[in-house]
Coordinates of N, CA, C and O in Angstrom, one line a residue:
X329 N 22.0 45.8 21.6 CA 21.9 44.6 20.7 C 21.5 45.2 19.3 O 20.6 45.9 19.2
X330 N 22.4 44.8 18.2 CA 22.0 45.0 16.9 C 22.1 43.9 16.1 O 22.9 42.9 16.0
X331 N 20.5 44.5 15.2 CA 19.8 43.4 14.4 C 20.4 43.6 13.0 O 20.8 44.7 12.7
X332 N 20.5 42.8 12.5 CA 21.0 42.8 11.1 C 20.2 41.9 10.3 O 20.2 40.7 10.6
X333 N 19.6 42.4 9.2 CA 18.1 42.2 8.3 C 19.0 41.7 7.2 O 20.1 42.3 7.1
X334 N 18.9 40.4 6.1 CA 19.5 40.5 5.0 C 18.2 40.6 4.2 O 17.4 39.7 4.4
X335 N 17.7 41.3 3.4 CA 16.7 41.1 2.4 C 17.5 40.9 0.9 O 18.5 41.4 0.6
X336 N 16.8 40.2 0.4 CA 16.8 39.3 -1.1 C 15.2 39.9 -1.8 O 14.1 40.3 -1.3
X337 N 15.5 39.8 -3.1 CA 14.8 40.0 -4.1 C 14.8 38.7 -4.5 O 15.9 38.1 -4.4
X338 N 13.9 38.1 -4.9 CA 13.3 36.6 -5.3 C 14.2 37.1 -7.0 O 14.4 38.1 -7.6
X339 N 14.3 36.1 -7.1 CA 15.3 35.6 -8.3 C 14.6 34.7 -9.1 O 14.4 33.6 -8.6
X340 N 14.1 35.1 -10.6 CA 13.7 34.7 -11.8 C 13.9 32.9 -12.0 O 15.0 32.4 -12.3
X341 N 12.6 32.3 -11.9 CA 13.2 31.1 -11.8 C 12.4 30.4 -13.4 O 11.2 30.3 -13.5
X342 N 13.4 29.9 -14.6 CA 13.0 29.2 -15.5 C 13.2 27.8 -15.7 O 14.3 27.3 -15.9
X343 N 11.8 26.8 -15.5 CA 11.5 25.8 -15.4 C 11.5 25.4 -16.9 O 10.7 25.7 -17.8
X344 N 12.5 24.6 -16.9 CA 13.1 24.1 -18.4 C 12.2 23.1 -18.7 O 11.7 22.6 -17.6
X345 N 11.7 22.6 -19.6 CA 10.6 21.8 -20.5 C 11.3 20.7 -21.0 O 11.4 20.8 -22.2
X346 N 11.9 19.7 -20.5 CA 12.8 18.3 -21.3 C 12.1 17.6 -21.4 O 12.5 17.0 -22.4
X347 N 11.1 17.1 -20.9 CA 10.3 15.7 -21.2 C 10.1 15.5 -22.5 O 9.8 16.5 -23.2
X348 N 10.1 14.3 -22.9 CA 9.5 13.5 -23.5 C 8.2 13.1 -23.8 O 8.0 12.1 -24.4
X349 N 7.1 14.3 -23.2 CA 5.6 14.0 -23.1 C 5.3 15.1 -23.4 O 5.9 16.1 -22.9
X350 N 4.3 15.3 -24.3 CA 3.3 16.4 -24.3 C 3.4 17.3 -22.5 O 3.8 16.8 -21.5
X351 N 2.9 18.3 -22.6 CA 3.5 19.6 -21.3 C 2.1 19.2 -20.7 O 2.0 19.0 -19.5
X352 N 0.6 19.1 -21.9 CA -0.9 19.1 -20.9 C -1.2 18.0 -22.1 O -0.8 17.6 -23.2
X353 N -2.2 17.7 -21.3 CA -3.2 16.3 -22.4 C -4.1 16.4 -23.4 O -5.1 16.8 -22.7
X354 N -4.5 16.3 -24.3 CA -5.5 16.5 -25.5 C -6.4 17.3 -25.3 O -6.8 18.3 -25.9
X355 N -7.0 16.8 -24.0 CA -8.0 17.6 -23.3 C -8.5 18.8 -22.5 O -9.6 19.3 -22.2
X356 N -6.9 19.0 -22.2 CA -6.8 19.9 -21.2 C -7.0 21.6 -21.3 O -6.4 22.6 -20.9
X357 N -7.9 21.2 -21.9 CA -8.6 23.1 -22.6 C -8.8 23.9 -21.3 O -9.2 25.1 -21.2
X358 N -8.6 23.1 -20.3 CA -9.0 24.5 -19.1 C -7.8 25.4 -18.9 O -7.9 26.6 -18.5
X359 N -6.4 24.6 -19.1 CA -5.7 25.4 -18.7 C -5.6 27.1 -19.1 O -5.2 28.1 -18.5
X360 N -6.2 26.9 -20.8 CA -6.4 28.1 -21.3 C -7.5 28.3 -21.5 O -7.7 28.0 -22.7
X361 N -8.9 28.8 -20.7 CA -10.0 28.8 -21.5 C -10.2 29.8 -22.7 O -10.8 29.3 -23.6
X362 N -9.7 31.1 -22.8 CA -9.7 31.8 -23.9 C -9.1 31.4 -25.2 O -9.4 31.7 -26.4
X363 N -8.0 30.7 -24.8 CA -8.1 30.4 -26.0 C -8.4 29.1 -26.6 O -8.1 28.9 -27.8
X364 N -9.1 28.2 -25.9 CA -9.4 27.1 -26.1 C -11.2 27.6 -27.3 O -11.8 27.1 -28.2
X365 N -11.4 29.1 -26.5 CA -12.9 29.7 -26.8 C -12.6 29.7 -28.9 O -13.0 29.4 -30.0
X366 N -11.6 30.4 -28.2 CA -11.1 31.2 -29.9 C -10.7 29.6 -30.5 O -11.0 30.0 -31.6
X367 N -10.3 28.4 -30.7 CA -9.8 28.0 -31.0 C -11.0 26.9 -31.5 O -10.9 26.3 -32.6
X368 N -12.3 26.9 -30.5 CA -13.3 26.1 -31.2 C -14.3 26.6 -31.8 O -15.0 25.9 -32.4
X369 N -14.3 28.4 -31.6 CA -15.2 29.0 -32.6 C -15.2 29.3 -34.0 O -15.9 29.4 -35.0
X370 N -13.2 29.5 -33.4 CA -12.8 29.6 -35.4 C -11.3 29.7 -35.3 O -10.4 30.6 -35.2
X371 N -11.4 28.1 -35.5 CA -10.6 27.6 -35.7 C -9.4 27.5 -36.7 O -8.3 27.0 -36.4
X372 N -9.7 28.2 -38.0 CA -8.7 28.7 -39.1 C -8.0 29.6 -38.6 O -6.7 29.7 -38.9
X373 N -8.5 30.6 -37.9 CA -7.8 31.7 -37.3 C -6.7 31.2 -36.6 O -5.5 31.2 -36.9
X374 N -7.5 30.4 -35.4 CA -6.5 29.8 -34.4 C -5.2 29.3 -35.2 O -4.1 29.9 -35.2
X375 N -5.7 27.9 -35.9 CA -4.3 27.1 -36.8 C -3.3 28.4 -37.3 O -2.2 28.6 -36.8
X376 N -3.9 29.1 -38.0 CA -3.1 29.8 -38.8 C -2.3 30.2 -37.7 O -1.6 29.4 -37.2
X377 N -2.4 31.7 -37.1 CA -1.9 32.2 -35.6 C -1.0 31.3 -35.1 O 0.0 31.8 -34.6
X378 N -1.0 30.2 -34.9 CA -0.2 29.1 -34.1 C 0.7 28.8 -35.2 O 1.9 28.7 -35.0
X379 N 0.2 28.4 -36.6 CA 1.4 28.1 -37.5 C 2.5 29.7 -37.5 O 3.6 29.7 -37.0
X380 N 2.2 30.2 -37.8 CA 2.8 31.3 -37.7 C 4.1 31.7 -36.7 O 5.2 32.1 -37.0
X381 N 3.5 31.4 -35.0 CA 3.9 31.7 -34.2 C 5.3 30.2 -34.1 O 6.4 30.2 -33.6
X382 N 4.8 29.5 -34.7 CA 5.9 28.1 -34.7 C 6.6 28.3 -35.6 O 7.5 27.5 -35.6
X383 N 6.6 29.2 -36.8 CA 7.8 29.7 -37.6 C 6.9 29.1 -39.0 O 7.2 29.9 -39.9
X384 N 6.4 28.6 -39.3 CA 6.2 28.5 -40.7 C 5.1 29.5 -41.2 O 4.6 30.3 -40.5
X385 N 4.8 29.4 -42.6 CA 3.8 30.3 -43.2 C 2.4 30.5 -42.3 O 1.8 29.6 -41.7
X386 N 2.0 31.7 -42.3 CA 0.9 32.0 -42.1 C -0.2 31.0 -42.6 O -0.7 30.1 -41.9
X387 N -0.6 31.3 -44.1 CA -1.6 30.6 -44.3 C -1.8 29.0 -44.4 O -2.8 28.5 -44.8
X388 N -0.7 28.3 -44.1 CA -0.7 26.8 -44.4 C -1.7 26.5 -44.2 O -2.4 26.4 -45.2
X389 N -2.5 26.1 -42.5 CA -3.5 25.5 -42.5 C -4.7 25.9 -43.0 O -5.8 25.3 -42.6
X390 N -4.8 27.1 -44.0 CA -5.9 27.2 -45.1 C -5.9 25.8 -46.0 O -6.9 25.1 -46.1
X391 N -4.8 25.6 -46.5 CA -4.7 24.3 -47.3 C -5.0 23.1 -47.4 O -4.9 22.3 -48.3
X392 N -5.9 23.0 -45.9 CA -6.4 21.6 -45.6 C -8.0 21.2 -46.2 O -8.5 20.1 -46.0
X393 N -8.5 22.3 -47.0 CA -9.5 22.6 -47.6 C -8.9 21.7 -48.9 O -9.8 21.2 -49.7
X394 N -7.9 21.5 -49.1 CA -7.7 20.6 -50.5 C -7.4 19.1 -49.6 O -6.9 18.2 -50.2
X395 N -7.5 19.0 -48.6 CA -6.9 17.7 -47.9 C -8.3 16.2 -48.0 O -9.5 16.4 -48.2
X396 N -8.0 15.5 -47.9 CA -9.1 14.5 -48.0 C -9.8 14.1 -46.5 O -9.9 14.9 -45.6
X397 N -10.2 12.9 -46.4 CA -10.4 13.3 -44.5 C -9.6 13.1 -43.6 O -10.1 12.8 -42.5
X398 N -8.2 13.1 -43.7 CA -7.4 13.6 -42.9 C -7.0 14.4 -43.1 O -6.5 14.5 -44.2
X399 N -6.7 15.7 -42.0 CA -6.4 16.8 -42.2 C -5.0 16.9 -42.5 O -4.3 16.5 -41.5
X400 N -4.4 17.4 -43.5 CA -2.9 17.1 -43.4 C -1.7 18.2 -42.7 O -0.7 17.8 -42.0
X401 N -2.0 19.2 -43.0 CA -1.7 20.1 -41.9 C -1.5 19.8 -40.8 O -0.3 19.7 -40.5
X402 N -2.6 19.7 -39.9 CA -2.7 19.6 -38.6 C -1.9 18.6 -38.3 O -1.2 18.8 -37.3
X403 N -1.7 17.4 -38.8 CA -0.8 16.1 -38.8 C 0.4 16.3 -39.0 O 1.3 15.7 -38.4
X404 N 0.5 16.9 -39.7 CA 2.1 17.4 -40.1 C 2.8 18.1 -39.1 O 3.8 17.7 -38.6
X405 N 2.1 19.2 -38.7 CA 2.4 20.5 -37.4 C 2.0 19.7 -36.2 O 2.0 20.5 -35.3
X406 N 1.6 18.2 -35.7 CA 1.8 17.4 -34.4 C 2.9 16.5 -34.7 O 3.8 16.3 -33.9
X407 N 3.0 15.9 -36.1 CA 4.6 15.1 -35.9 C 5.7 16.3 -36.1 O 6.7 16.1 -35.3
X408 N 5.9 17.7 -36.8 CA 6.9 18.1 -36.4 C 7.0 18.8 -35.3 O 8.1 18.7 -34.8
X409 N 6.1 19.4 -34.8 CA 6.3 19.5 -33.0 C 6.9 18.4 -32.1 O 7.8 18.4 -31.3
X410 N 6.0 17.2 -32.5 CA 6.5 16.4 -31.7 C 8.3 16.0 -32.0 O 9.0 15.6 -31.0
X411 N 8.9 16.0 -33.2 CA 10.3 15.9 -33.4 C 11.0 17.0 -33.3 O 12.2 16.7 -33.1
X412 N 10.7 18.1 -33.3 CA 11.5 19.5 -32.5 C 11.7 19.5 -31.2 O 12.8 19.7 -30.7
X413 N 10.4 19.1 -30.4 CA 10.7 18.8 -28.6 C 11.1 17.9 -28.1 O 11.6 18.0 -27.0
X414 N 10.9 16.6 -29.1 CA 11.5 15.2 -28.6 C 10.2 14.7 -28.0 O 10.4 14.0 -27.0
X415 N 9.1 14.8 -28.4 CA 7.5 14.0 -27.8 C 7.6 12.7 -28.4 O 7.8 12.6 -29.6
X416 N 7.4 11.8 -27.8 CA 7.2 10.5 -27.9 C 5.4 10.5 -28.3 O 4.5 11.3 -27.8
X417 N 5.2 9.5 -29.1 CA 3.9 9.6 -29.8 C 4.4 8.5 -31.1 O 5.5 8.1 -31.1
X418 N 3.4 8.3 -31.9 CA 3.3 7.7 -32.5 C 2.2 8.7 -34.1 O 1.5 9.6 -33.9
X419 N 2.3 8.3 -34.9 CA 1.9 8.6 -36.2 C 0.2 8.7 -36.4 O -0.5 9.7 -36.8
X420 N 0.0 7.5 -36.1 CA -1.4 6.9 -35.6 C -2.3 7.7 -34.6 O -3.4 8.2 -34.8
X421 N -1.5 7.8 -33.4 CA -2.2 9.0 -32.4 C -2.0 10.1 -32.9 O -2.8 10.8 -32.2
X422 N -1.3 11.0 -34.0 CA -1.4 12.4 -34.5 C -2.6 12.4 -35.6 O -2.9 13.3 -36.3
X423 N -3.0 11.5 -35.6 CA -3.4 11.1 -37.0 C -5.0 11.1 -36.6 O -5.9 11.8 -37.3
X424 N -5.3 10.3 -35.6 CA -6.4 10.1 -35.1 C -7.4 11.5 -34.4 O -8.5 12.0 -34.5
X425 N -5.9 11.9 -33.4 CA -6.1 14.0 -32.8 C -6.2 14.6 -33.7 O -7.1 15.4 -33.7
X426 N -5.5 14.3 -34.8 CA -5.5 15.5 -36.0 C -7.1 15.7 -37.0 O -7.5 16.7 -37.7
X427 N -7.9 14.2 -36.5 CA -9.2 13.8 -37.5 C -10.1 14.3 -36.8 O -10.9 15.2 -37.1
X428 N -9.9 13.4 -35.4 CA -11.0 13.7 -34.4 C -11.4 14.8 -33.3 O -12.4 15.0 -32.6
X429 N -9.9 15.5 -33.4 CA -9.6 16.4 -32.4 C -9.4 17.3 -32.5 O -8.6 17.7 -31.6
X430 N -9.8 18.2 -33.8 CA -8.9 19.1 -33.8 C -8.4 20.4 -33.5 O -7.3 20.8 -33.6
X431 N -9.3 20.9 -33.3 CA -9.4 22.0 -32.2 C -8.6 21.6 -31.2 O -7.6 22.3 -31.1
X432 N -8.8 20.4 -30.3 CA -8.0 20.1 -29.1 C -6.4 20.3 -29.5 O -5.4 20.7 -29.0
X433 N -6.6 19.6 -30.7 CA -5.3 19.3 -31.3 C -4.4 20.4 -31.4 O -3.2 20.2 -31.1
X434 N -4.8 21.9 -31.9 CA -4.3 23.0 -32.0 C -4.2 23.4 -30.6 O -3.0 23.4 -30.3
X435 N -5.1 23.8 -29.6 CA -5.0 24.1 -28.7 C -3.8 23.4 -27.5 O -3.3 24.0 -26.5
X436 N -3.3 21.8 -27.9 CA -2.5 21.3 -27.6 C -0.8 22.0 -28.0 O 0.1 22.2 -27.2
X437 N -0.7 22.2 -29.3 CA -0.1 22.8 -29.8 C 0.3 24.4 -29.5 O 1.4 25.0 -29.3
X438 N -0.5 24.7 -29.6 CA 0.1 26.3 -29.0 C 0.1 26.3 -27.1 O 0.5 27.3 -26.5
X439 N -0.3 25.2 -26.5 CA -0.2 25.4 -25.0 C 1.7 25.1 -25.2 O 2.7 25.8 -24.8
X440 N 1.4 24.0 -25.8 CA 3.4 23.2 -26.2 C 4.2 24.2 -26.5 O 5.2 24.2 -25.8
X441 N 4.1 25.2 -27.5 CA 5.3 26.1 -27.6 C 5.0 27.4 -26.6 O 5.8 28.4 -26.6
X442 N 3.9 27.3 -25.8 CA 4.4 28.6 -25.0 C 4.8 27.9 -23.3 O 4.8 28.7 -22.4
X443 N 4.9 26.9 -23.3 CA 5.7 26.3 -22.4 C 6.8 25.6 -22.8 O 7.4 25.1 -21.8
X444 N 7.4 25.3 -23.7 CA 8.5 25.1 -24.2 C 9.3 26.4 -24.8 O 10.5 26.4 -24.9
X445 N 8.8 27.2 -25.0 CA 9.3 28.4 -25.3 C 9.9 29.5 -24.4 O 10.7 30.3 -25.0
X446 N 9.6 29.8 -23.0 CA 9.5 30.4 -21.9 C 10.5 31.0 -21.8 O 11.5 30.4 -21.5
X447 N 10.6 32.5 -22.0 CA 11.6 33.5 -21.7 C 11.4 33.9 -20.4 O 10.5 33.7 -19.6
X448 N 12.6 34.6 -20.3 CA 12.6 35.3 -18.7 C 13.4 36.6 -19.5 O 14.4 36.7 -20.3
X449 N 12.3 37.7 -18.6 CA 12.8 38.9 -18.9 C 13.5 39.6 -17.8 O 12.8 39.5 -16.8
X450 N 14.6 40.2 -17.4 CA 14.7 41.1 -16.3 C 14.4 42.5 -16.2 O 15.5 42.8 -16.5
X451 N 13.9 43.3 -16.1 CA 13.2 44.7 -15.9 C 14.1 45.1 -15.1 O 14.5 44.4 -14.2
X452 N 14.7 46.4 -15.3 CA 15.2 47.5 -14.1 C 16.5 46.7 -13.5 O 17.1 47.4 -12.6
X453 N 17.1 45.6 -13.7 CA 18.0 44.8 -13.0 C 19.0 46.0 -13.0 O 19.4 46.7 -14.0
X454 N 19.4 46.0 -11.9 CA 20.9 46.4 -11.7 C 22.1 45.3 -11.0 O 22.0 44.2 -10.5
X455 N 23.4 46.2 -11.1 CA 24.3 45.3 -10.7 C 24.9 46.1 -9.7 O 25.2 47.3 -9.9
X456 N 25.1 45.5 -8.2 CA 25.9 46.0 -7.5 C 27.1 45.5 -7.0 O 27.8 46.2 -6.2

């Protein structure tokens, strides 16, 4: 009697990001605690780092130091995330995260573009 074994190598699976909803909730700082750490200790660093990584200028969210009490930056960089991904939201709720929240607010933001962003690399792949 002969056995015949088929083995498979698991195959790179990328879970595409379409919704219409924020990926985690305002609050959801556990998913990253490190950087949720860096993000409420010092927080200019954070903004900046994340504006950056989302394509615009480095220093913008320095700028909010001329802003009045709403932060304008931060409100800007949750409505245009939210119209690059297609997030349903409202003006008022960016507005309110952006005053009250905002640490969470950044940290919501950079969780969004590295789950909306998600490469897949292949290593060593060959073809047979």
């Amino acid at each position: 009697i002969m056995s015949t074994f088929v083995v498979q190598q698991p195959r790179p699976v990328m879970v595409a990001q379409n919704s219409d909803e924020w990926g985690s909730g305002i609050c959801d700082c556990c998913e990253d605690v490190p950087q949720c750490c860096f993000a409420f200790w010092c927080c200019p660093c954070f903004a900046c780092i994340t504006t950056r990584d989302y394509g615009e200028c480095l220093c913008l969210p320095l700028l909010e130091i001329f802003g009045g009490l709403i932060p304008p930056i931060t409100m800007s960089m949750r409505v245009s995330m939210r119209q690059r991904y297609g997030i349903r939201g409202t003006m008022c709720r960016d507005c309110v995260y952006s005053t009250f929240c905002t640490s969470c607010s950044w940290c919501q933001m950079s969780r969004e573009m590295k789950k909306r962003n998600y490469q897949v690399v292949l290593v060593g792949a060959k073809t047979t």
